[in-house]
Amino acid sequence: VLSGSKMWITNAPVADVAVVWVRTDERVRGFLVPRGTAGFETREIGGKLSLRASLTGELVLSDVRLPADAVLPGAAGMSGPLGCLDQARLGIVFGVTGAARDCLESTIGYAVQREQFGRPIAACQLTQAKLVDASLELGKAMLLALHLGRRADAGTLRPEQVSAGKLNNVREALRIARECRTILGAAGITLDYPALRHANNLESVLTYEGTSEVHTLVLGQARTGLNAFR
Ligand SMILES: Cc1cc2nc3c(=O)[nH]c(=O)nc-3n(C[C@H](O)[C@H](O)[C@H](O)COP(=O)(O)OP(=O)(O)OC[C@H]3O[C@@H](n4cnc5c(N)ncnc54)[C@H](O)[C@@H]3O)c2cc1C
């Protein structure tokens, strides 16, 4: 019998089934909760300024009675949810490089076309510095993603390495999106160019799948052996 609630669940308003991780009398266990189960309801969260194409909502479980086969048999303890998170976070390490690349390529295309004072703004030294910094960080982010992917394939990827990839690549993708936005000038605040849309969406990515602060603490613990989570 499950009771509790959880905010900020992607696709909660439309999902046919929820995967719910629960602290039981013994260990953390995973359960499948189909929509329509008595005591289970979902509520949509409105007013989002980020990831607006994706529905987000709350799961509410009030004395939800489930059959014994609703429990995920192979997962007991935190390794179950943390294993899922490692998979999702590795996807983010790659995904955000795509957002950054879209920002950079579209911005270079704009900067070589857009003329001010008789020459393209891409010929300005400050603009080139921004584009070069963004290119360096994007290249490093892509190489980091590739390296972590190879470690995952080899079965040697450690959770703190995923934290390093998630923390670095989301942070740098967000910086690239914001810097590209400045090169686009006023056009950068519109939907004509992707930079601000990506920047807004990356704000969510900075928070979900482990906030940047929590990944910093994971890495701090890995480096020092000391837990600073509380
Ligand atoms: C669009 C979107 C979709 C999401 N989808 C899902 C989903 O499908 N499933 C799911 O489970 N969750 C989902 N989330 C939730 C997301 O994982 C949480 O928002 C995130 O874990 C942060 O929790 P919180 O919002 O309650 O912030 P809080 O926990 O209140 O944190 C607020 C701030 O305090 C900091 N903080 C908190 N504790 C500490 C600490 N110990 N030390 C230092 N700093 C700390 C945080 O880093 C953050 O900066 C989604 C969120 C968004 C925005």
Short mmCIF file of C-alpha atoms and ligand atoms in Angstrom, two decimals:
data_model
loop_
_atom_site.label_atom_id
_atom_site.label_comp_id
_atom_site.label_asym_id
_atom_site.label_seq_id
_atom_site.Cartn_x
_atom_site.Cartn_y
_atom_site.Cartn_z
CA VAL A 1 0.00 0.00 0.00
CA LEU A 2 1.71 3.18 -1.23
CA SER A 3 1.18 6.70 0.08
CA GLY A 4 3.01 9.90 -0.79
CA SER A 5 3.45 12.45 -3.55
CA LYS A 6 6.18 13.64 -5.91
CA MET A 7 6.31 16.90 -7.81
CA TRP A 8 8.00 17.59 -11.16
CA ILE A 9 7.47 14.31 -12.96
CA THR A 10 7.96 14.42 -16.73
CA ASN A 11 4.86 13.22 -18.63
CA ALA A 12 2.92 12.66 -15.38
CA PRO A 13 -0.28 14.19 -16.81
CA VAL A 14 -0.37 11.77 -19.79
CA ALA A 15 1.54 8.63 -18.79
CA ASP A 16 -0.36 5.34 -18.71
CA VAL A 17 1.94 3.91 -16.07
CA ALA A 18 4.22 5.44 -13.41
CA VAL A 19 7.47 3.95 -12.15
CA VAL A 20 7.54 4.85 -8.45
CA TRP A 21 10.53 4.34 -6.13
CA VAL A 22 9.38 3.88 -2.55
CA ARG A 23 11.04 3.61 0.84
CA THR A 24 9.49 0.40 2.21
CA ASP A 25 9.84 -1.08 5.71
CA GLU A 26 13.03 -2.73 4.50
CA ARG A 27 14.64 -1.17 1.44
CA VAL A 28 13.90 1.12 -1.48
CA ARG A 29 11.78 -0.78 -4.01
CA GLY A 30 10.35 0.11 -7.43
CA PHE A 31 6.66 -0.27 -8.33
CA LEU A 32 4.62 0.02 -11.51
CA VAL A 33 1.45 2.03 -10.90
CA PRO A 34 -1.04 2.03 -13.83
CA ARG A 35 -3.25 5.07 -14.40
CA GLY A 36 -6.73 4.34 -13.11
CA THR A 37 -5.55 2.56 -9.95
CA ALA A 38 -7.73 3.65 -7.01
CA GLY A 39 -6.06 6.39 -4.95
CA PHE A 40 -3.62 7.37 -7.73
CA GLU A 41 -3.96 10.76 -9.41
CA THR A 42 -1.78 13.14 -11.42
CA ARG A 43 -1.84 16.94 -11.56
CA GLU A 44 -0.31 19.12 -14.26
CA ILE A 45 2.16 21.87 -13.28
CA GLY A 46 1.56 25.04 -15.30
CA GLY A 47 3.44 28.29 -15.86
CA LYS A 48 6.74 26.74 -16.94
CA LEU A 49 9.22 28.98 -18.82
CA SER A 50 11.49 26.04 -19.75
CA LEU A 51 10.91 22.73 -21.55
CA ARG A 52 7.48 23.95 -22.49
CA ALA A 53 7.08 21.20 -25.11
CA SER A 54 7.14 18.57 -22.36
CA LEU A 55 4.32 18.12 -19.85
CA THR A 56 5.34 18.07 -16.19
CA GLY A 57 3.16 17.14 -13.25
CA GLU A 58 2.71 15.71 -9.79
CA LEU A 59 2.01 12.12 -8.77
CA VAL A 60 -0.25 11.72 -5.76
CA LEU A 61 -0.70 8.31 -4.15
CA SER A 62 -3.25 7.95 -1.32
CA ASP A 63 -3.31 4.44 0.12
CA VAL A 64 -2.80 2.95 -3.33
CA ARG A 65 -3.20 -0.84 -3.02
CA LEU A 66 -1.15 -2.81 -5.56
CA PRO A 67 -0.84 -6.53 -6.36
CA ALA A 68 2.40 -8.29 -5.36
CA ASP A 69 3.54 -8.47 -8.98
CA ALA A 70 3.60 -4.66 -9.23
CA VAL A 71 7.01 -4.62 -7.57
CA LEU A 72 10.12 -4.57 -9.79
CA PRO A 73 11.73 -7.89 -8.86
CA GLY A 74 15.35 -7.18 -9.72
CA ALA A 75 15.84 -3.93 -7.82
CA ALA A 76 16.19 -3.58 -4.04
CA GLY A 77 17.97 -0.65 -2.41
CA MET A 78 19.24 2.60 -3.88
CA SER A 79 21.16 0.83 -6.65
CA GLY A 80 17.84 0.48 -8.54
CA PRO A 81 16.97 4.19 -8.91
CA LEU A 82 20.61 5.27 -9.03
CA GLY A 83 21.27 2.82 -11.89
CA CYS A 84 18.40 4.42 -13.83
CA LEU A 85 19.73 7.89 -13.07
CA ASP A 86 23.20 7.01 -14.32
CA GLN A 87 21.70 5.91 -17.64
CA ALA A 88 19.59 9.04 -18.02
CA ARG A 89 22.45 11.32 -16.96
CA LEU A 90 24.78 9.79 -19.52
CA GLY A 91 22.18 10.60 -22.18
CA ILE A 92 22.16 14.21 -20.97
CA VAL A 93 25.98 14.38 -21.27
CA PHE A 94 25.50 13.79 -25.01
CA GLY A 95 22.21 15.59 -25.55
CA VAL A 96 23.33 18.98 -24.33
CA THR A 97 26.26 18.98 -26.75
CA GLY A 98 23.68 18.87 -29.55
CA ALA A 99 21.95 21.94 -28.13
CA ALA A 100 25.29 23.76 -27.85
CA ARG A 101 26.28 22.79 -31.38
CA ASP A 102 22.99 24.07 -32.76
CA CYS A 103 23.56 27.39 -30.97
CA LEU A 104 27.12 27.74 -32.19
CA GLU A 105 26.55 26.75 -35.82
CA SER A 106 23.52 28.98 -36.24
CA THR A 107 25.32 31.87 -34.55
CA ILE A 108 28.43 31.56 -36.74
CA GLY A 109 26.12 31.56 -39.76
CA TYR A 110 24.50 34.75 -38.49
CA ALA A 111 27.75 36.47 -37.52
CA VAL A 112 29.41 36.06 -40.92
CA GLN A 113 26.30 37.50 -42.65
CA ARG A 114 25.39 40.32 -40.28
CA GLU A 115 27.22 43.54 -41.16
CA GLN A 116 27.78 46.51 -38.87
CA PHE A 117 30.00 49.49 -39.70
CA GLY A 118 30.77 47.99 -43.08
CA ARG A 119 31.97 44.51 -42.10
CA PRO A 120 30.56 41.24 -40.72
CA ILE A 121 30.34 41.14 -36.91
CA ALA A 122 32.28 37.83 -37.17
CA ALA A 123 35.29 39.98 -38.08
CA CYS A 124 35.19 41.71 -34.67
CA GLN A 125 37.86 40.41 -32.31
CA LEU A 126 35.49 40.18 -29.34
CA THR A 127 33.01 38.17 -31.40
CA GLN A 128 35.76 35.83 -32.56
CA ALA A 129 36.91 35.37 -28.96
CA LYS A 130 33.37 34.34 -27.96
CA LEU A 131 33.07 31.96 -30.90
CA VAL A 132 36.48 30.42 -30.24
CA ASP A 133 35.82 29.95 -26.49
CA ALA A 134 32.48 28.33 -27.33
CA SER A 135 34.13 26.09 -29.94
CA LEU A 136 36.80 24.98 -27.46
CA GLU A 137 34.25 24.16 -24.75
CA LEU A 138 31.99 22.37 -27.22
CA GLY A 139 34.91 20.28 -28.48
CA LYS A 140 35.94 19.37 -24.94
CA ALA A 141 32.33 18.52 -24.03
CA MET A 142 31.99 16.23 -27.07
CA LEU A 143 35.27 14.47 -26.28
CA LEU A 144 34.20 14.01 -22.65
CA ALA A 145 30.88 12.52 -23.79
CA LEU A 146 32.69 10.19 -26.20
CA HIS A 147 35.11 9.10 -23.48
CA LEU A 148 32.33 8.40 -20.97
CA GLY A 149 30.34 6.53 -23.62
CA ARG A 150 33.33 4.31 -24.32
CA ARG A 151 33.74 3.65 -20.59
CA ALA A 152 30.03 2.76 -20.40
CA ASP A 153 30.45 0.32 -23.30
CA ALA A 154 33.46 -1.22 -21.52
CA GLY A 155 31.53 -1.51 -18.24
CA THR A 156 34.05 0.69 -16.40
CA LEU A 157 32.02 3.89 -16.00
CA ARG A 158 31.78 5.07 -12.39
CA PRO A 159 28.89 7.25 -11.05
CA GLU A 160 31.19 10.17 -10.16
CA GLN A 161 32.43 10.20 -13.77
CA VAL A 162 28.84 10.56 -14.93
CA SER A 163 28.50 13.44 -12.44
CA ALA A 164 31.59 15.08 -13.94
CA GLY A 165 30.12 14.78 -17.45
CA LYS A 166 26.67 16.00 -16.45
CA LEU A 167 27.99 18.93 -14.42
CA ASN A 168 30.50 20.06 -17.03
CA ASN A 169 28.53 19.56 -20.21
CA VAL A 170 25.28 21.12 -19.00
CA ARG A 171 27.13 24.08 -17.48
CA GLU A 172 29.16 24.69 -20.66
CA ALA A 173 26.20 24.17 -22.99
CA LEU A 174 24.29 26.79 -21.02
CA ARG A 175 27.23 29.21 -21.19
CA ILE A 176 27.54 28.64 -24.94
CA ALA A 177 23.81 29.24 -25.46
CA ARG A 178 23.90 32.48 -23.49
CA GLU A 179 27.06 33.74 -25.20
CA CYS A 180 25.64 32.92 -28.63
CA ARG A 181 22.53 34.84 -27.64
CA THR A 182 24.64 37.98 -27.16
CA ILE A 183 26.19 37.66 -30.63
CA LEU A 184 22.72 37.46 -32.14
CA GLY A 185 21.83 40.80 -30.58
CA ALA A 186 18.10 41.53 -30.50
CA ALA A 187 17.43 38.70 -32.95
CA GLY A 188 18.73 36.39 -30.22
CA ILE A 189 15.66 36.90 -28.05
CA THR A 190 13.33 35.58 -30.75
CA LEU A 191 12.42 32.12 -32.00
CA ASP A 192 14.15 32.94 -35.31
CA TYR A 193 17.36 31.59 -33.75
CA PRO A 194 17.65 28.67 -31.33
CA ALA A 195 20.03 30.09 -28.70
CA LEU A 196 17.60 31.48 -26.12
CA ARG A 197 15.21 28.55 -26.55
CA HIS A 198 18.07 26.16 -25.82
CA ALA A 199 19.27 28.33 -22.91
CA ASN A 200 15.79 28.30 -21.36
CA ASN A 201 15.50 24.54 -21.77
CA LEU A 202 19.00 23.98 -20.41
CA GLU A 203 17.93 25.71 -17.18
CA SER A 204 15.73 22.67 -16.52
CA VAL A 205 18.53 20.29 -17.47
CA LEU A 206 20.81 22.10 -15.00
CA THR A 207 18.28 21.20 -12.27
CA TYR A 208 16.93 17.77 -13.17
CA GLU A 209 18.81 14.46 -13.11
CA GLY A 210 20.82 15.81 -10.18
CA THR A 211 21.26 19.55 -9.73
CA SER A 212 24.63 21.11 -10.52
CA GLU A 213 25.09 21.61 -6.76
CA VAL A 214 24.46 17.94 -5.98
CA HIS A 215 26.84 16.75 -8.71
CA THR A 216 29.44 19.13 -7.27
CA LEU A 217 28.96 17.44 -3.89
CA VAL A 218 29.24 13.99 -5.47
CA LEU A 219 32.58 15.03 -6.97
CA GLY A 220 33.66 16.74 -3.75
CA GLN A 221 33.05 13.52 -1.87
CA ALA A 222 34.93 11.52 -4.51
CA ARG A 223 37.94 13.85 -4.23
CA THR A 224 38.03 14.23 -0.43
CA GLY A 225 36.26 11.18 0.93
CA LEU A 226 34.07 13.55 2.98
CA ASN A 227 30.31 13.82 2.65
CA ALA A 228 29.13 17.47 2.48
CA PHE A 229 25.51 16.76 1.52
CA ARG A 230 24.14 18.08 4.82
C1 LIG B 1 11.17 20.13 -16.32
C2 LIG B 1 11.47 19.18 -15.19
C3 LIG B 1 11.22 17.82 -15.33
C4 LIG B 1 11.49 16.93 -14.28
N1 LIG B 1 11.22 15.59 -14.44
C5 LIG B 1 11.42 14.73 -13.40
C6 LIG B 1 11.07 13.34 -13.49
O1 LIG B 1 10.60 12.86 -14.53
N2 LIG B 1 11.25 12.56 -12.41
C7 LIG B 1 11.76 13.03 -11.23
O2 LIG B 1 11.90 12.27 -10.27
N3 LIG B 1 12.09 14.35 -11.11
C8 LIG B 1 11.93 15.21 -12.16
N4 LIG B 1 12.25 16.54 -12.02
C9 LIG B 1 12.62 17.01 -10.68
C10 LIG B 1 14.07 17.37 -10.50
O3 LIG B 1 14.85 16.21 -10.43
C11 LIG B 1 14.13 18.24 -9.23
O4 LIG B 1 13.56 19.49 -9.53
C12 LIG B 1 15.53 18.38 -8.70
O5 LIG B 1 15.96 17.16 -8.15
C13 LIG B 1 15.65 19.46 -7.63
O6 LIG B 1 14.69 19.27 -6.63
P1 LIG B 1 13.77 20.51 -6.19
O7 LIG B 1 13.20 21.16 -7.41
O8 LIG B 1 12.85 20.01 -5.14
O9 LIG B 1 14.80 21.56 -5.56
P2 LIG B 1 15.37 21.59 -4.07
O10 LIG B 1 15.74 20.22 -3.61
O11 LIG B 1 14.44 22.40 -3.23
O12 LIG B 1 16.73 22.38 -4.33
C14 LIG B 1 16.72 23.81 -4.54
C15 LIG B 1 18.18 24.27 -4.57
O13 LIG B 1 18.85 23.89 -3.36
C16 LIG B 1 19.99 23.10 -3.67
N5 LIG B 1 20.18 22.05 -2.66
C17 LIG B 1 19.26 21.16 -2.19
N6 LIG B 1 19.83 20.34 -1.31
C18 LIG B 1 21.13 20.70 -1.22
C19 LIG B 1 22.24 20.21 -0.48
N7 LIG B 1 22.14 19.19 0.34
N8 LIG B 1 23.42 20.84 -0.64
C20 LIG B 1 23.55 21.88 -1.50
N9 LIG B 1 22.54 22.38 -2.22
C21 LIG B 1 21.35 21.80 -2.08
C22 LIG B 1 19.69 22.50 -5.03
O14 LIG B 1 20.88 22.09 -5.69
C23 LIG B 1 18.97 23.63 -5.72
O15 LIG B 1 19.91 24.55 -6.22
C24 LIG B 1 12.02 17.44 -13.07
C25 LIG B 1 12.30 18.83 -12.94
C26 LIG B 1 12.05 19.69 -13.99
C27 LIG B 1 12.36 21.15 -13.83
#
